[in-house]
Short mmCIF file of C-alpha atoms in Angstrom, two decimals:
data_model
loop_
_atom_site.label_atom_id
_atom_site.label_comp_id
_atom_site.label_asym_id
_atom_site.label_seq_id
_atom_site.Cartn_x
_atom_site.Cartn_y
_atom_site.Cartn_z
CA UNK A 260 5.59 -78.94 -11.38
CA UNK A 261 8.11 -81.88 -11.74
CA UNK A 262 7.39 -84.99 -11.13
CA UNK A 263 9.26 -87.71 -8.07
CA UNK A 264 11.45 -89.76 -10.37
CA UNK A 265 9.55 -92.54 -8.11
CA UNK A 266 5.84 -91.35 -9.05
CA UNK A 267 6.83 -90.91 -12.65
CA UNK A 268 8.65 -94.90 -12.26
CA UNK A 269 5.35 -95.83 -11.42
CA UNK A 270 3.57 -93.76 -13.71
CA UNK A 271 5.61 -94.91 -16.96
CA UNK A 272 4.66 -98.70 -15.60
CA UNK A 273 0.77 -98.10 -15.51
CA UNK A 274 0.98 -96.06 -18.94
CA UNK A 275 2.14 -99.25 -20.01
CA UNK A 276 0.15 -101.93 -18.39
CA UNK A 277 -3.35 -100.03 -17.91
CA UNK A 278 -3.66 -97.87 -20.74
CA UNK A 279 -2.09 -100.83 -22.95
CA UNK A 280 -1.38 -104.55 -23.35
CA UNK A 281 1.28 -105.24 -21.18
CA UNK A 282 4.92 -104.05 -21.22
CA UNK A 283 7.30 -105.69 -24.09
CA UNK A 284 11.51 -105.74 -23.09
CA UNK A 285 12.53 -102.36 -22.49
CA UNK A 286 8.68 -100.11 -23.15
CA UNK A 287 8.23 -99.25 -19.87
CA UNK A 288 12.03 -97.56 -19.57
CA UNK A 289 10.37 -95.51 -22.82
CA UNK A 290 7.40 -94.44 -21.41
CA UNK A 291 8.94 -93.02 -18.02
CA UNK A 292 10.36 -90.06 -19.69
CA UNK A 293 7.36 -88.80 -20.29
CA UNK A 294 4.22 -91.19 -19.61
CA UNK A 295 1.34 -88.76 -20.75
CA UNK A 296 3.52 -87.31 -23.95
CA UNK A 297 4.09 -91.42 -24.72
CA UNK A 298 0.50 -92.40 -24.85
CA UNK A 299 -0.60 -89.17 -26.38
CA UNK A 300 1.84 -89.86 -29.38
CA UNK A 301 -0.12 -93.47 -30.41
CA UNK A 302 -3.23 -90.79 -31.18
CA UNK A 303 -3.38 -90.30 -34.46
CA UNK A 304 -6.51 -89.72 -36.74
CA UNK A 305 -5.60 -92.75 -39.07
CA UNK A 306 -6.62 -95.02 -36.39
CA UNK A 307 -5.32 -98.14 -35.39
CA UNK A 308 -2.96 -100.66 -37.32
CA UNK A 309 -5.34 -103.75 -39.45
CA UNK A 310 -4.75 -106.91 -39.06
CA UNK A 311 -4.01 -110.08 -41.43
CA UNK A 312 -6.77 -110.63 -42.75
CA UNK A 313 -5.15 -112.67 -45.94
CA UNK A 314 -5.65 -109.48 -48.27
CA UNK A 315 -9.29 -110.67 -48.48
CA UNK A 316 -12.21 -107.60 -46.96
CA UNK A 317 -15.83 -108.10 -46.15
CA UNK A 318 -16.82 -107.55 -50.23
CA UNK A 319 -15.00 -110.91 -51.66
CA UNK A 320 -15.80 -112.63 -48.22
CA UNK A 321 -19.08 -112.23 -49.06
CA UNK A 322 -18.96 -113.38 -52.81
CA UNK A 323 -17.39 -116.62 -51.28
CA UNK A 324 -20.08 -117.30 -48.42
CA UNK A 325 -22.74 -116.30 -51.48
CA UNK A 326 -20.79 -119.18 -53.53
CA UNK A 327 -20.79 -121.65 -50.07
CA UNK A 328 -24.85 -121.43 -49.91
CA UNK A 329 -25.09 -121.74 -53.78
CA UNK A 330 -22.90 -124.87 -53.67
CA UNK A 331 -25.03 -126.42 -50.92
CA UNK A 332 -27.94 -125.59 -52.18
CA UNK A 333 -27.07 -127.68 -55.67
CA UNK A 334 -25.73 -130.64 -53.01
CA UNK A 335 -28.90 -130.76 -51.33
CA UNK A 336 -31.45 -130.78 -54.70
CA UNK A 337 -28.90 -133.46 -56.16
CA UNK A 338 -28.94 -135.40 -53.10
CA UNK A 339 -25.32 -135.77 -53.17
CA UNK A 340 -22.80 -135.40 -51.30
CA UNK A 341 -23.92 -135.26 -48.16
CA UNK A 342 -25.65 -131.36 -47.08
CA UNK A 343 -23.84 -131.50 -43.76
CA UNK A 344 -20.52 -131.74 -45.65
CA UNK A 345 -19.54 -134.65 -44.16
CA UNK A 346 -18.76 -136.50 -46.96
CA UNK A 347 -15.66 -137.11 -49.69
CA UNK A 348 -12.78 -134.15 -49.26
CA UNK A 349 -13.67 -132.73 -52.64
CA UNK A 350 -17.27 -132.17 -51.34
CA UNK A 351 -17.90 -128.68 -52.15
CA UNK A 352 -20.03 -128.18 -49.15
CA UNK A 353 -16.98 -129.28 -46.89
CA UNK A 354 -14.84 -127.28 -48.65
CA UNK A 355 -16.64 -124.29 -48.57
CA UNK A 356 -17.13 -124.93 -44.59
CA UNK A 357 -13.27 -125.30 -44.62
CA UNK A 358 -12.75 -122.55 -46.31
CA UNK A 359 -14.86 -120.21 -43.65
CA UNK A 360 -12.95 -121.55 -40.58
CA UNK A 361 -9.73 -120.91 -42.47
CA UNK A 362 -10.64 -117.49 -42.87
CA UNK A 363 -11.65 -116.96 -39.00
CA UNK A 364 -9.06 -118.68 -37.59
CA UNK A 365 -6.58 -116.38 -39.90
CA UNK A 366 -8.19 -113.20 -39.06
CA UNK A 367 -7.84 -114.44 -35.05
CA UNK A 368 -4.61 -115.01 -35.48
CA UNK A 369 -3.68 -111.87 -37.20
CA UNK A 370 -5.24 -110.07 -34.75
CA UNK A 371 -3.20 -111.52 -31.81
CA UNK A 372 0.06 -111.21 -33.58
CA UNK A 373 -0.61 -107.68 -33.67
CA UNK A 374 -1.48 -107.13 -30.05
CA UNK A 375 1.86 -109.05 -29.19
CA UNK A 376 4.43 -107.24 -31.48
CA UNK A 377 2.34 -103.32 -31.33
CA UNK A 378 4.73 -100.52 -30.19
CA UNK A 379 1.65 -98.71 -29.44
CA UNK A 380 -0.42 -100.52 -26.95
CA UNK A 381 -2.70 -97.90 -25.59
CA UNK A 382 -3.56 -97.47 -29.43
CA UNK A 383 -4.44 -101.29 -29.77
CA UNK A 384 -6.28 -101.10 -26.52
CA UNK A 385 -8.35 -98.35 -28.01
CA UNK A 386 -9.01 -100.36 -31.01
CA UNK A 387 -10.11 -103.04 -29.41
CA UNK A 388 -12.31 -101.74 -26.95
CA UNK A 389 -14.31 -99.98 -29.62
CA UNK A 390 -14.48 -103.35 -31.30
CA UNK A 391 -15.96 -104.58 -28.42
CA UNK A 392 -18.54 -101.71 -28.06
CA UNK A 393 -20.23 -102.72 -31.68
CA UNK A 394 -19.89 -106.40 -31.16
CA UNK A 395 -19.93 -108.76 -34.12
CA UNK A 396 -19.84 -112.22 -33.62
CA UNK A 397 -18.81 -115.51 -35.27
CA UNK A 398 -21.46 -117.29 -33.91
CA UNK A 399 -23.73 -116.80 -36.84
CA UNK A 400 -21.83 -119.11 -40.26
CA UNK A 401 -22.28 -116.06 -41.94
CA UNK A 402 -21.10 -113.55 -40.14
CA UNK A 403 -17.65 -115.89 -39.42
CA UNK A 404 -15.65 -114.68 -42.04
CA UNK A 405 -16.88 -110.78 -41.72
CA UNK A 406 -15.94 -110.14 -38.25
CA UNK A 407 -11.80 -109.35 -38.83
CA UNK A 408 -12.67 -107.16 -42.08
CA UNK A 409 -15.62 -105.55 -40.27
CA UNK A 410 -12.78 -104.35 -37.79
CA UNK A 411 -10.59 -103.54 -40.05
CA UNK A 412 -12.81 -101.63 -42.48
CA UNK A 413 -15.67 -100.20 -39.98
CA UNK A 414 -13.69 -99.81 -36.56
CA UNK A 415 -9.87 -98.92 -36.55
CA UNK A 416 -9.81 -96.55 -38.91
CA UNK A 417 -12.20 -94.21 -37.08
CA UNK A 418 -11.07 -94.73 -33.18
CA UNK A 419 -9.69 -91.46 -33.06
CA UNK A 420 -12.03 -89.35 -35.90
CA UNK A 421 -15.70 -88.41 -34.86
CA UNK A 422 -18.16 -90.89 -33.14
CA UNK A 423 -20.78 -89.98 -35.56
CA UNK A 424 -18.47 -91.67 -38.42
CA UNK A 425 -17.47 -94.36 -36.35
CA UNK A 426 -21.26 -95.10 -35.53
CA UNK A 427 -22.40 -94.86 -39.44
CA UNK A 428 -19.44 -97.21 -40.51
CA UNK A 429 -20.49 -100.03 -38.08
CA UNK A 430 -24.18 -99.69 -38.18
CA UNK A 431 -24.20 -99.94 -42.01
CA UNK A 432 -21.22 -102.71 -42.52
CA UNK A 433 -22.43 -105.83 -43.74
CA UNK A 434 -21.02 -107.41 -40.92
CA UNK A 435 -23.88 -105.41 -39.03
CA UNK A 436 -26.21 -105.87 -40.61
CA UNK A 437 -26.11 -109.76 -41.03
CA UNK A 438 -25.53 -110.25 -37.47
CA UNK A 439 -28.36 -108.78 -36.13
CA UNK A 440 -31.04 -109.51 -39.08
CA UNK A 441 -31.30 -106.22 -40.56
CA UNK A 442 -30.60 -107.41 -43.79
CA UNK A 443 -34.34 -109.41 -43.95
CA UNK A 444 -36.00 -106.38 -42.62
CA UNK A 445 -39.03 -105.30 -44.75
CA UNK A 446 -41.12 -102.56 -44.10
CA UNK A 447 -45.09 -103.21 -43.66
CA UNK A 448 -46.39 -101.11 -45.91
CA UNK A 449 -43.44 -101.01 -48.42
CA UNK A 450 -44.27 -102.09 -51.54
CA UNK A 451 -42.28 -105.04 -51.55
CA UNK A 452 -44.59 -106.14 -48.51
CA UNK A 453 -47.93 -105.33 -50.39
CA UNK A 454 -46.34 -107.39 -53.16
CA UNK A 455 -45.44 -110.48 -51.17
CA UNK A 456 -49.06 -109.91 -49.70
CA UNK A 457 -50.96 -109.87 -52.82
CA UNK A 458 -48.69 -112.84 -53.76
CA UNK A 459 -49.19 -114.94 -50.71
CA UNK A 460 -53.13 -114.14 -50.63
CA UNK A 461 -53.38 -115.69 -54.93
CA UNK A 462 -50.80 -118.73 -54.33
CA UNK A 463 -51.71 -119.51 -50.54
CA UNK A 464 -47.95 -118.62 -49.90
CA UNK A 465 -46.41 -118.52 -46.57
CA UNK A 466 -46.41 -114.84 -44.17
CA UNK A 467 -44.31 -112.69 -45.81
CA UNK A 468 -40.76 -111.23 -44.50
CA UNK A 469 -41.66 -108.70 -41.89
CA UNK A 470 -40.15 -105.40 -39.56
CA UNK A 471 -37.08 -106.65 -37.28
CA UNK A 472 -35.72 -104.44 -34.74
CA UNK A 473 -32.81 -105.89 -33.46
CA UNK A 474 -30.73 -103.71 -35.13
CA UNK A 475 -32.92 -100.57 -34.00
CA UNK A 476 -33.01 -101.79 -30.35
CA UNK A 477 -28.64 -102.39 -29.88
CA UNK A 478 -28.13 -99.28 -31.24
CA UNK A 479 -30.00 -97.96 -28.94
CA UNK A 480 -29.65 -100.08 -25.86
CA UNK A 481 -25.89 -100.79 -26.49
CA UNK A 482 -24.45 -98.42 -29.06
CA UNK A 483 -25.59 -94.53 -28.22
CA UNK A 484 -28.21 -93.70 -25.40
CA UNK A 485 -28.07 -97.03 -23.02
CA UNK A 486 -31.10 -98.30 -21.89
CA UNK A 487 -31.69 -95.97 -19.26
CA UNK A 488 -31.41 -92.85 -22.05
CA UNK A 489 -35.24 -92.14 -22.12
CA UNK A 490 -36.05 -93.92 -25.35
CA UNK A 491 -39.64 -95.87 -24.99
CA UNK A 492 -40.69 -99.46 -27.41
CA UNK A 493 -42.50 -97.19 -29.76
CA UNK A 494 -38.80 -95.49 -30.67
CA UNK A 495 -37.47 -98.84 -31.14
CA UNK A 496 -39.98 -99.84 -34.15
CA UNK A 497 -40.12 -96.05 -35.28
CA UNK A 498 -36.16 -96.27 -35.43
CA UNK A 499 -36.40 -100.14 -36.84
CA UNK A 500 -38.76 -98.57 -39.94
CA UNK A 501 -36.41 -95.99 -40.63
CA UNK A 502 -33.42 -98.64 -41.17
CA UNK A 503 -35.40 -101.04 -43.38
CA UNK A 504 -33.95 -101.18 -47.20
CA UNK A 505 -30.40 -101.21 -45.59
CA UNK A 506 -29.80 -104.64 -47.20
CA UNK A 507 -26.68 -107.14 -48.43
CA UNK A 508 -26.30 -107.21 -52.54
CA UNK A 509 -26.78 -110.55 -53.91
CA UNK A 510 -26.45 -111.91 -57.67
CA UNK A 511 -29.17 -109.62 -59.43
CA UNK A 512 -27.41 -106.31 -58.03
CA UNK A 513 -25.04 -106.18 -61.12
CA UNK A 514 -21.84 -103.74 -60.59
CA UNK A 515 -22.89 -103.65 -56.70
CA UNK A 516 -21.39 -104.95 -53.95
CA UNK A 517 -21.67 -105.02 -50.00
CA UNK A 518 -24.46 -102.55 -48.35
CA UNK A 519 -27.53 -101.53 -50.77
CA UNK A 520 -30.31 -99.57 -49.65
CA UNK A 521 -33.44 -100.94 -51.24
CA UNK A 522 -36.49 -98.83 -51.77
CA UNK A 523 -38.96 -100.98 -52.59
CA UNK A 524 -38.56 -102.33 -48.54
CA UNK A 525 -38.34 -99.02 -47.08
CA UNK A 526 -41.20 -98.35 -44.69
CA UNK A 527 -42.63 -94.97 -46.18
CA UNK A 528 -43.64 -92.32 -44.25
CA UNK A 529 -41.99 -89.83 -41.34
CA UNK A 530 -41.02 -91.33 -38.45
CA UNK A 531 -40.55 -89.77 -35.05
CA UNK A 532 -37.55 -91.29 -32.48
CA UNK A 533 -37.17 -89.89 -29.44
CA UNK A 534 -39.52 -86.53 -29.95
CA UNK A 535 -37.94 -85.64 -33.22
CA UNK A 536 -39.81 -85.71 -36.30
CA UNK A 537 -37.94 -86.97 -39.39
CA UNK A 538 -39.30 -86.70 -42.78
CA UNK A 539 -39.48 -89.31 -45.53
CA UNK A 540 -35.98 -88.99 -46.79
CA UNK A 541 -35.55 -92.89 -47.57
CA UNK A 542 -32.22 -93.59 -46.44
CA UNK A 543 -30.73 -90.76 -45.18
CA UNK A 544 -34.19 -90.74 -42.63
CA UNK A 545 -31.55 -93.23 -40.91
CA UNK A 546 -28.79 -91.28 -41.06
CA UNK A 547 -29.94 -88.34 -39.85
CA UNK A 548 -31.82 -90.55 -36.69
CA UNK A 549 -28.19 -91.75 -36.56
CA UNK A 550 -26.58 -88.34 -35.91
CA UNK A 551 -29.00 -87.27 -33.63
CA UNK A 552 -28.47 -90.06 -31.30
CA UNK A 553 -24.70 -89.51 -31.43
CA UNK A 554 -25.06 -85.53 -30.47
CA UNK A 555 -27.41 -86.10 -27.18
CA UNK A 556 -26.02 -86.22 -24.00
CA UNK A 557 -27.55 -89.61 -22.68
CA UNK A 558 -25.09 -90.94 -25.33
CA UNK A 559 -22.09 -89.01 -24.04
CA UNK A 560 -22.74 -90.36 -20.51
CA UNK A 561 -23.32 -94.00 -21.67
CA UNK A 562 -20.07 -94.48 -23.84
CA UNK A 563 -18.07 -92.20 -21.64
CA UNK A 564 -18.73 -94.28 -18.75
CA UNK A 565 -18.28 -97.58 -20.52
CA UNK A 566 -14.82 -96.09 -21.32
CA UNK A 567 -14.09 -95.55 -17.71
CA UNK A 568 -15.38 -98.81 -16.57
CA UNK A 569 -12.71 -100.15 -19.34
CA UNK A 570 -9.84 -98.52 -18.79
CA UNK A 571 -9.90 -97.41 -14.87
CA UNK A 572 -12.33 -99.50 -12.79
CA UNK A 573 -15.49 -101.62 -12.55
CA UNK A 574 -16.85 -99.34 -10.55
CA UNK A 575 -15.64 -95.58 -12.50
CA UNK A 576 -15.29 -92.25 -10.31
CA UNK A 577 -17.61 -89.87 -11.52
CA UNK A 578 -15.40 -87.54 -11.65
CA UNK A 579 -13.89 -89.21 -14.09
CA UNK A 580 -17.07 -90.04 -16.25
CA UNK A 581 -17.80 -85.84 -15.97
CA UNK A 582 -14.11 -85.14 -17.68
CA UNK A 583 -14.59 -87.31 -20.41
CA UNK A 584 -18.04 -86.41 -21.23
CA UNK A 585 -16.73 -82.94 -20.98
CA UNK A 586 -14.28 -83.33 -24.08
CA UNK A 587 -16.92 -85.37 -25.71
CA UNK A 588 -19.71 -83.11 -25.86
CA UNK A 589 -17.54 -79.98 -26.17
CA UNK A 590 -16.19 -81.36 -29.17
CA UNK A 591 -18.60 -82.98 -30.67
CA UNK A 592 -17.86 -86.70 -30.23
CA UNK A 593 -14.38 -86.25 -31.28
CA UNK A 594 -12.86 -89.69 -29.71
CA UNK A 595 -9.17 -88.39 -30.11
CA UNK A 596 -10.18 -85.59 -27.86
CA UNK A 597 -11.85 -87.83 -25.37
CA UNK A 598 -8.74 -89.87 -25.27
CA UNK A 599 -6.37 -87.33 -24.39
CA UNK A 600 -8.81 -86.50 -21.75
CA UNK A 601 -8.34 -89.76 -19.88
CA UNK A 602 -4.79 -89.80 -20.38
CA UNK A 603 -4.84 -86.52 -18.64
CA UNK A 604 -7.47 -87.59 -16.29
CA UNK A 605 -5.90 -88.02 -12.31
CA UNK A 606 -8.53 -90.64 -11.79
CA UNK A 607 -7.23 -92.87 -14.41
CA UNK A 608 -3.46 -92.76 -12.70
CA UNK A 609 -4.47 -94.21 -9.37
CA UNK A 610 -1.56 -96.58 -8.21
CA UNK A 611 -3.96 -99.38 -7.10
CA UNK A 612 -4.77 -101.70 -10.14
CA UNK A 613 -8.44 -102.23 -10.02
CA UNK A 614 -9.29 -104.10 -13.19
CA UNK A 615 -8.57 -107.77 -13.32
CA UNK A 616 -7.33 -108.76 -17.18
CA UNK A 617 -10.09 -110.48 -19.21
CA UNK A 618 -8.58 -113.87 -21.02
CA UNK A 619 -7.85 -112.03 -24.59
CA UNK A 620 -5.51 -109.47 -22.38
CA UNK A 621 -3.85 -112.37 -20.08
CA UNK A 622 -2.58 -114.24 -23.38
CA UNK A 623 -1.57 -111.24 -24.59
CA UNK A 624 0.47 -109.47 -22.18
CA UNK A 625 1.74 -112.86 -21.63
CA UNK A 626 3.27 -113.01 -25.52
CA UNK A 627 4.03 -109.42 -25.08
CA UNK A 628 6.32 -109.47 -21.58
CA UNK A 629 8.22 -113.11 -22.76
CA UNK A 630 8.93 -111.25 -26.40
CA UNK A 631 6.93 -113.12 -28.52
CA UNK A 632 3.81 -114.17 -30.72
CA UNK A 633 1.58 -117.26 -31.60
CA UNK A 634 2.59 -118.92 -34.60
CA UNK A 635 -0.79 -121.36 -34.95
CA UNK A 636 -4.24 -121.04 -33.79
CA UNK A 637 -3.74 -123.71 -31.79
CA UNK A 638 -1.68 -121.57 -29.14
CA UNK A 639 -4.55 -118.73 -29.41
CA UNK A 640 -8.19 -120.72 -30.03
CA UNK A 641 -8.11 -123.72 -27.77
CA UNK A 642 -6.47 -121.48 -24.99
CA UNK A 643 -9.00 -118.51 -24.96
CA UNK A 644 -11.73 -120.84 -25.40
CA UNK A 645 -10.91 -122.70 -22.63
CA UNK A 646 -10.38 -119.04 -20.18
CA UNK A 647 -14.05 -118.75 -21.72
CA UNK A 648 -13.55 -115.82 -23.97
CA UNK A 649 -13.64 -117.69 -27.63
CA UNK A 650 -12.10 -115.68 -29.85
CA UNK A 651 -14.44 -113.38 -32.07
CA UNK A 652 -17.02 -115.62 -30.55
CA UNK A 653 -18.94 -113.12 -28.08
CA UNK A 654 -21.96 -114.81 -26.59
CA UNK A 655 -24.31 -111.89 -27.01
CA UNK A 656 -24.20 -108.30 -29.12
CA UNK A 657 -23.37 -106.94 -25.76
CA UNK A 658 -20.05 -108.21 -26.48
CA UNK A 659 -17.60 -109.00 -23.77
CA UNK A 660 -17.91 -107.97 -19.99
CA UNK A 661 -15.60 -105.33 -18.95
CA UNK A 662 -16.22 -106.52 -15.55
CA UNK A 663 -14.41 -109.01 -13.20
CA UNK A 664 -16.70 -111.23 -11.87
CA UNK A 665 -17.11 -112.92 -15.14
CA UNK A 666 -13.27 -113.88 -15.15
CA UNK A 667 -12.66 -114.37 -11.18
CA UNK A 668 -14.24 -117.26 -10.82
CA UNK A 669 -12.23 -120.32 -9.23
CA UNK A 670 -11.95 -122.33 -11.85
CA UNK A 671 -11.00 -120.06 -14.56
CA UNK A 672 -7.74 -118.40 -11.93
CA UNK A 673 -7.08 -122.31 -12.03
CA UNK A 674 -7.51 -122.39 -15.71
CA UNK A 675 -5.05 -119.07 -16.01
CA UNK A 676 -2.25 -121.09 -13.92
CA UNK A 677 -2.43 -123.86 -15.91
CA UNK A 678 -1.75 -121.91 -19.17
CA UNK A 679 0.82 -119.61 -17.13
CA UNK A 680 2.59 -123.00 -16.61
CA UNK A 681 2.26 -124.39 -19.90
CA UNK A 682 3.52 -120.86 -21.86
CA UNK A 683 6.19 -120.98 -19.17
CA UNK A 684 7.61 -124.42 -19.48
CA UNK A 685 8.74 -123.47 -23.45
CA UNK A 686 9.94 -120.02 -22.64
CA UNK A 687 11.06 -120.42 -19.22
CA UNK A 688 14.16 -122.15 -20.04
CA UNK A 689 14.93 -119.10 -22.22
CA UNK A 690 14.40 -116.45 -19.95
CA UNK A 691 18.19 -116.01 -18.33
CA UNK A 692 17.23 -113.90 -15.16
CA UNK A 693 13.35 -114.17 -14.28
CA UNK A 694 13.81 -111.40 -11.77
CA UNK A 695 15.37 -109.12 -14.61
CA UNK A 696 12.06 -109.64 -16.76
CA UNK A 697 9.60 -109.61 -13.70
CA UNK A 698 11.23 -105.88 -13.35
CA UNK A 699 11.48 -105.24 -17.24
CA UNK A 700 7.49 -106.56 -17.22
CA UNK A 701 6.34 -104.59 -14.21
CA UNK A 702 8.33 -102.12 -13.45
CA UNK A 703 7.79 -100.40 -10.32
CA UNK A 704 4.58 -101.94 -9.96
CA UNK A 705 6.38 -104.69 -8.86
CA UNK A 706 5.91 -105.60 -5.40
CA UNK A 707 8.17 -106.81 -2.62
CA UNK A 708 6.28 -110.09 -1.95
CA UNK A 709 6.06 -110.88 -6.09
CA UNK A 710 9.75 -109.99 -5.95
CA UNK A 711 11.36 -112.45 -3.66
CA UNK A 712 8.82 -115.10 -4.54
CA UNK A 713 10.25 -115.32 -8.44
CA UNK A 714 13.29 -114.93 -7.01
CA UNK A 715 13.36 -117.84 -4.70
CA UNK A 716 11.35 -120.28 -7.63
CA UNK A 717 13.07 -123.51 -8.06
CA UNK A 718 13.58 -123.55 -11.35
CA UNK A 719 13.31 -120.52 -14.42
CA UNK A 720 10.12 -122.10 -15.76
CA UNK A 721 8.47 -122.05 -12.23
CA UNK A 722 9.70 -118.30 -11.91
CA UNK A 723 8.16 -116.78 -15.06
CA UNK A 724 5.00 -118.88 -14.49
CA UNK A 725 4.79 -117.24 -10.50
CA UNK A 726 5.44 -114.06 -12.45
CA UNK A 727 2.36 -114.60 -14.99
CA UNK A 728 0.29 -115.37 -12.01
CA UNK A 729 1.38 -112.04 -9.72
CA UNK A 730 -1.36 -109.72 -8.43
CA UNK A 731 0.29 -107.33 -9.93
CA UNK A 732 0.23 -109.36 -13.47
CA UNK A 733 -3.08 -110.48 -13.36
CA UNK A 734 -4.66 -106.48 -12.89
CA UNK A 735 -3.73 -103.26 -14.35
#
């Protein structure tokens, strides 16, 4: 059946805006020929475009934080300079704190550049909404300088491959496993716990490393089932034995870098998660715990809905929710599959913009609709930090909220118009017709009352700034 030119106007408008970043000169005139057939080409099994990351990945990162603790560790014994690094510029403590925030701030940069210049939005979108899903965050020293190459190396690849692979990649990166403590995770009767006993009891050492389960309990809570998905406390620690010798290599692996699975702090035994029984297969008793809780339903249901919350409302139709999990579990987690299915989804194409754009998505549709891209930190960090999304910087492995009362509050809408002013007053001058690019940006979800209000601003700079703070700007 062909489609109203009007319906499809509107339609090629929200392909752009709601399924991706925000509409750069002249995308939305693309994407009305054919707004399904537009999205549906950015799928594509390699996955999603990296990011700067200075040609640097998680394995030399990690040689250079290894070098950072060495070097402090010397600074402190000798008592000189100062262990805070607050002392003379060639302090290799400062300089190795330096050299971490240089390697953040680059990656956050990077990864804003390429949201502003992408031809394929709903693609980035993707990307970064799976990003979000397996949270890693900068507020551990460590982790800093592994989040952009734990994106680039664990997440975008696989956003349109199996969910099983993209699940293995981000449980196992180092990234991971640093963040949430897996890496110190010793089993209780492994035999490097017996050791460390036997030790402790003849030297009147201190309690020995022992079983963490944060690692066990997100990927459960937040990564596959959800915490309503049946699982009890007793899977948690079953699951949290089954992960332990999934470790970092340090200076005695020779020849080994990144992830190591060590044997000697591998609880032994079977373990059962969930009502399955899995053998004593050291680590693949993980992995095959891991592809089990990627093939049940509860986990279809949780992710499927988290994607509908994301990309439709904060409140999802079920309806929708039951057509994605259909493609999901009828082809086995396949994510490329589940993303045609919301592109094809009716739900998802509802005129009425019902999500509200977190911080990251303001500045970016902002860099994307006035044509172009930060060139410092300083027009990314201080910014996002002060709409209370710091970059990489999520407060909990949760990650981000996908809902809009986090963002709605009074003070950060006054906080939006103040950057919406400040963005505007450089490029506003620039812009020749404001009501040209309020149409070129929204397209025919441009309303009447958004219309004549640009169009009667006193001055271009006021105009793009009334545009940046639209209804129809600020949701997609």
């Amino acid at each position: 059946m062909p489609v109203a030119t009007g319906q499809r106007d509107l339609e090629g408008a929200i392909a752009v805006t709601r399924f991706g970043l925000g509409a750069r000169a002249g995308e939305i005139g693309e994407a009305v020929r054919d707004p399904r057939g537009w999205l549906k080409a950015q799928v594509r099994r390699e996955g999603a475009e990296p990011f700067s990351t200075n040609g640097e990945g998680s394995t030399q990162r990690l040689i250079e934080f290894r070098d950072y603790r060495r070097q402090r560790a010397m600074a402190e014994q000798a008592g000189s300079p100062p262990a805070d690094g607050s002392g003379r510029k060639d302090d290799p403590v400062m300089k190795a704190r330096q050299f971490v925030r240089d390697n953040t701030t680059g990656d956050i940069l990077g990864r804003v550049q390429v949201a502003a210049q992408t031809p394929a939005g709903f693609r980035e979108r993707w990307a970064l909404f799976w990003a979000n899903h397996f949270t890693v965050s900068a507020v551990k020293l460590q982790v800093a300088g592994l989040v952009g190459p734990f994106e680039n190396e664990a997440i975008r690849p696989r956003i349109f491959g199996r969910f099983i692979d993209l699940l293995g990649a981000a449980e196992t990166h180092p990234a991971m496993l640093l963040y949430l403590d897996q890496a110190q995770s010793v089993g209780p009767n492994s035999r490097a716990a017996q050791f460390q006993r036997r030790r402790g009891t003849r030297e009147g050492g201190g309690p020995a490393r022992g079983l963490n389960e944060n690692l066990a309990r997100e990927i459960l809570e937040l990564h596959t089932v959800g915490v309503d998905g049946g699982y009890t406390q007793a899977d948690v620690t079953e699951f949290a034995r089954a992960l332990t010798g999934l470790s970092i290599a340090g200076p005695r692996d020779a020849g080994v870098e990144g992830v190591v699975f060590r044997a000697q702090t591998h609880e032994p035994g079977a373990r059962t998660v969930m009502g399955v029984l899995y053998g004593d297969g050291g680590k693949e008793q993980a992995s095959a715990i891991l592809a089990d809780l990627a093939a049940r339903p509860q986990t279809a249901r949780f992710v499927c809905t988290k994607i509908a919350r994301h990309f439709v409302a904060d409140d999802p139709p079920p309806a929708l929710v039951a057509r994605l999990e259909r493609a999901w579990l009828s082809t086995d987690g396949d994510l490329a599959r589940v993303a045609e299915a919301l592109i094809d989804a009716p739900e998802a194409w509802e005129p009425f913009p019902a999500k509200l754009k977190t911080p990251y998505e303001f500045l970016v549709s902002s860099y994307r609709a006035l044509g172009g891209e930060p060139r410092g930190i300083g027009q990314v960090a201080g910014v996002l930090g002060g709409l209370g999304q710091r970059p990489f910087g999520a407060p909990s492995p949760k990650g981000w909220p996908d809902e809009a009362a986090p963002w709605a509050a009074s003070d950060a809408l006054v906080k939006r118009m103040q950057f919406a002013q400040q963005i505007a007053a450089v490029a506003g001058p620039l812009v020749q017709d404001p009501s040209a690019l309020a149409t070129l940006t929204l397209g025919a979800r441009l309303g009447q009352a958004s219309r004549i209000a640009i169009a009667r601003a006193e001055s271009r700079a006021e105009a793009v700034a009334l545009l940046l703070m639209t209804p129809e700007f600020q949701r997609r």
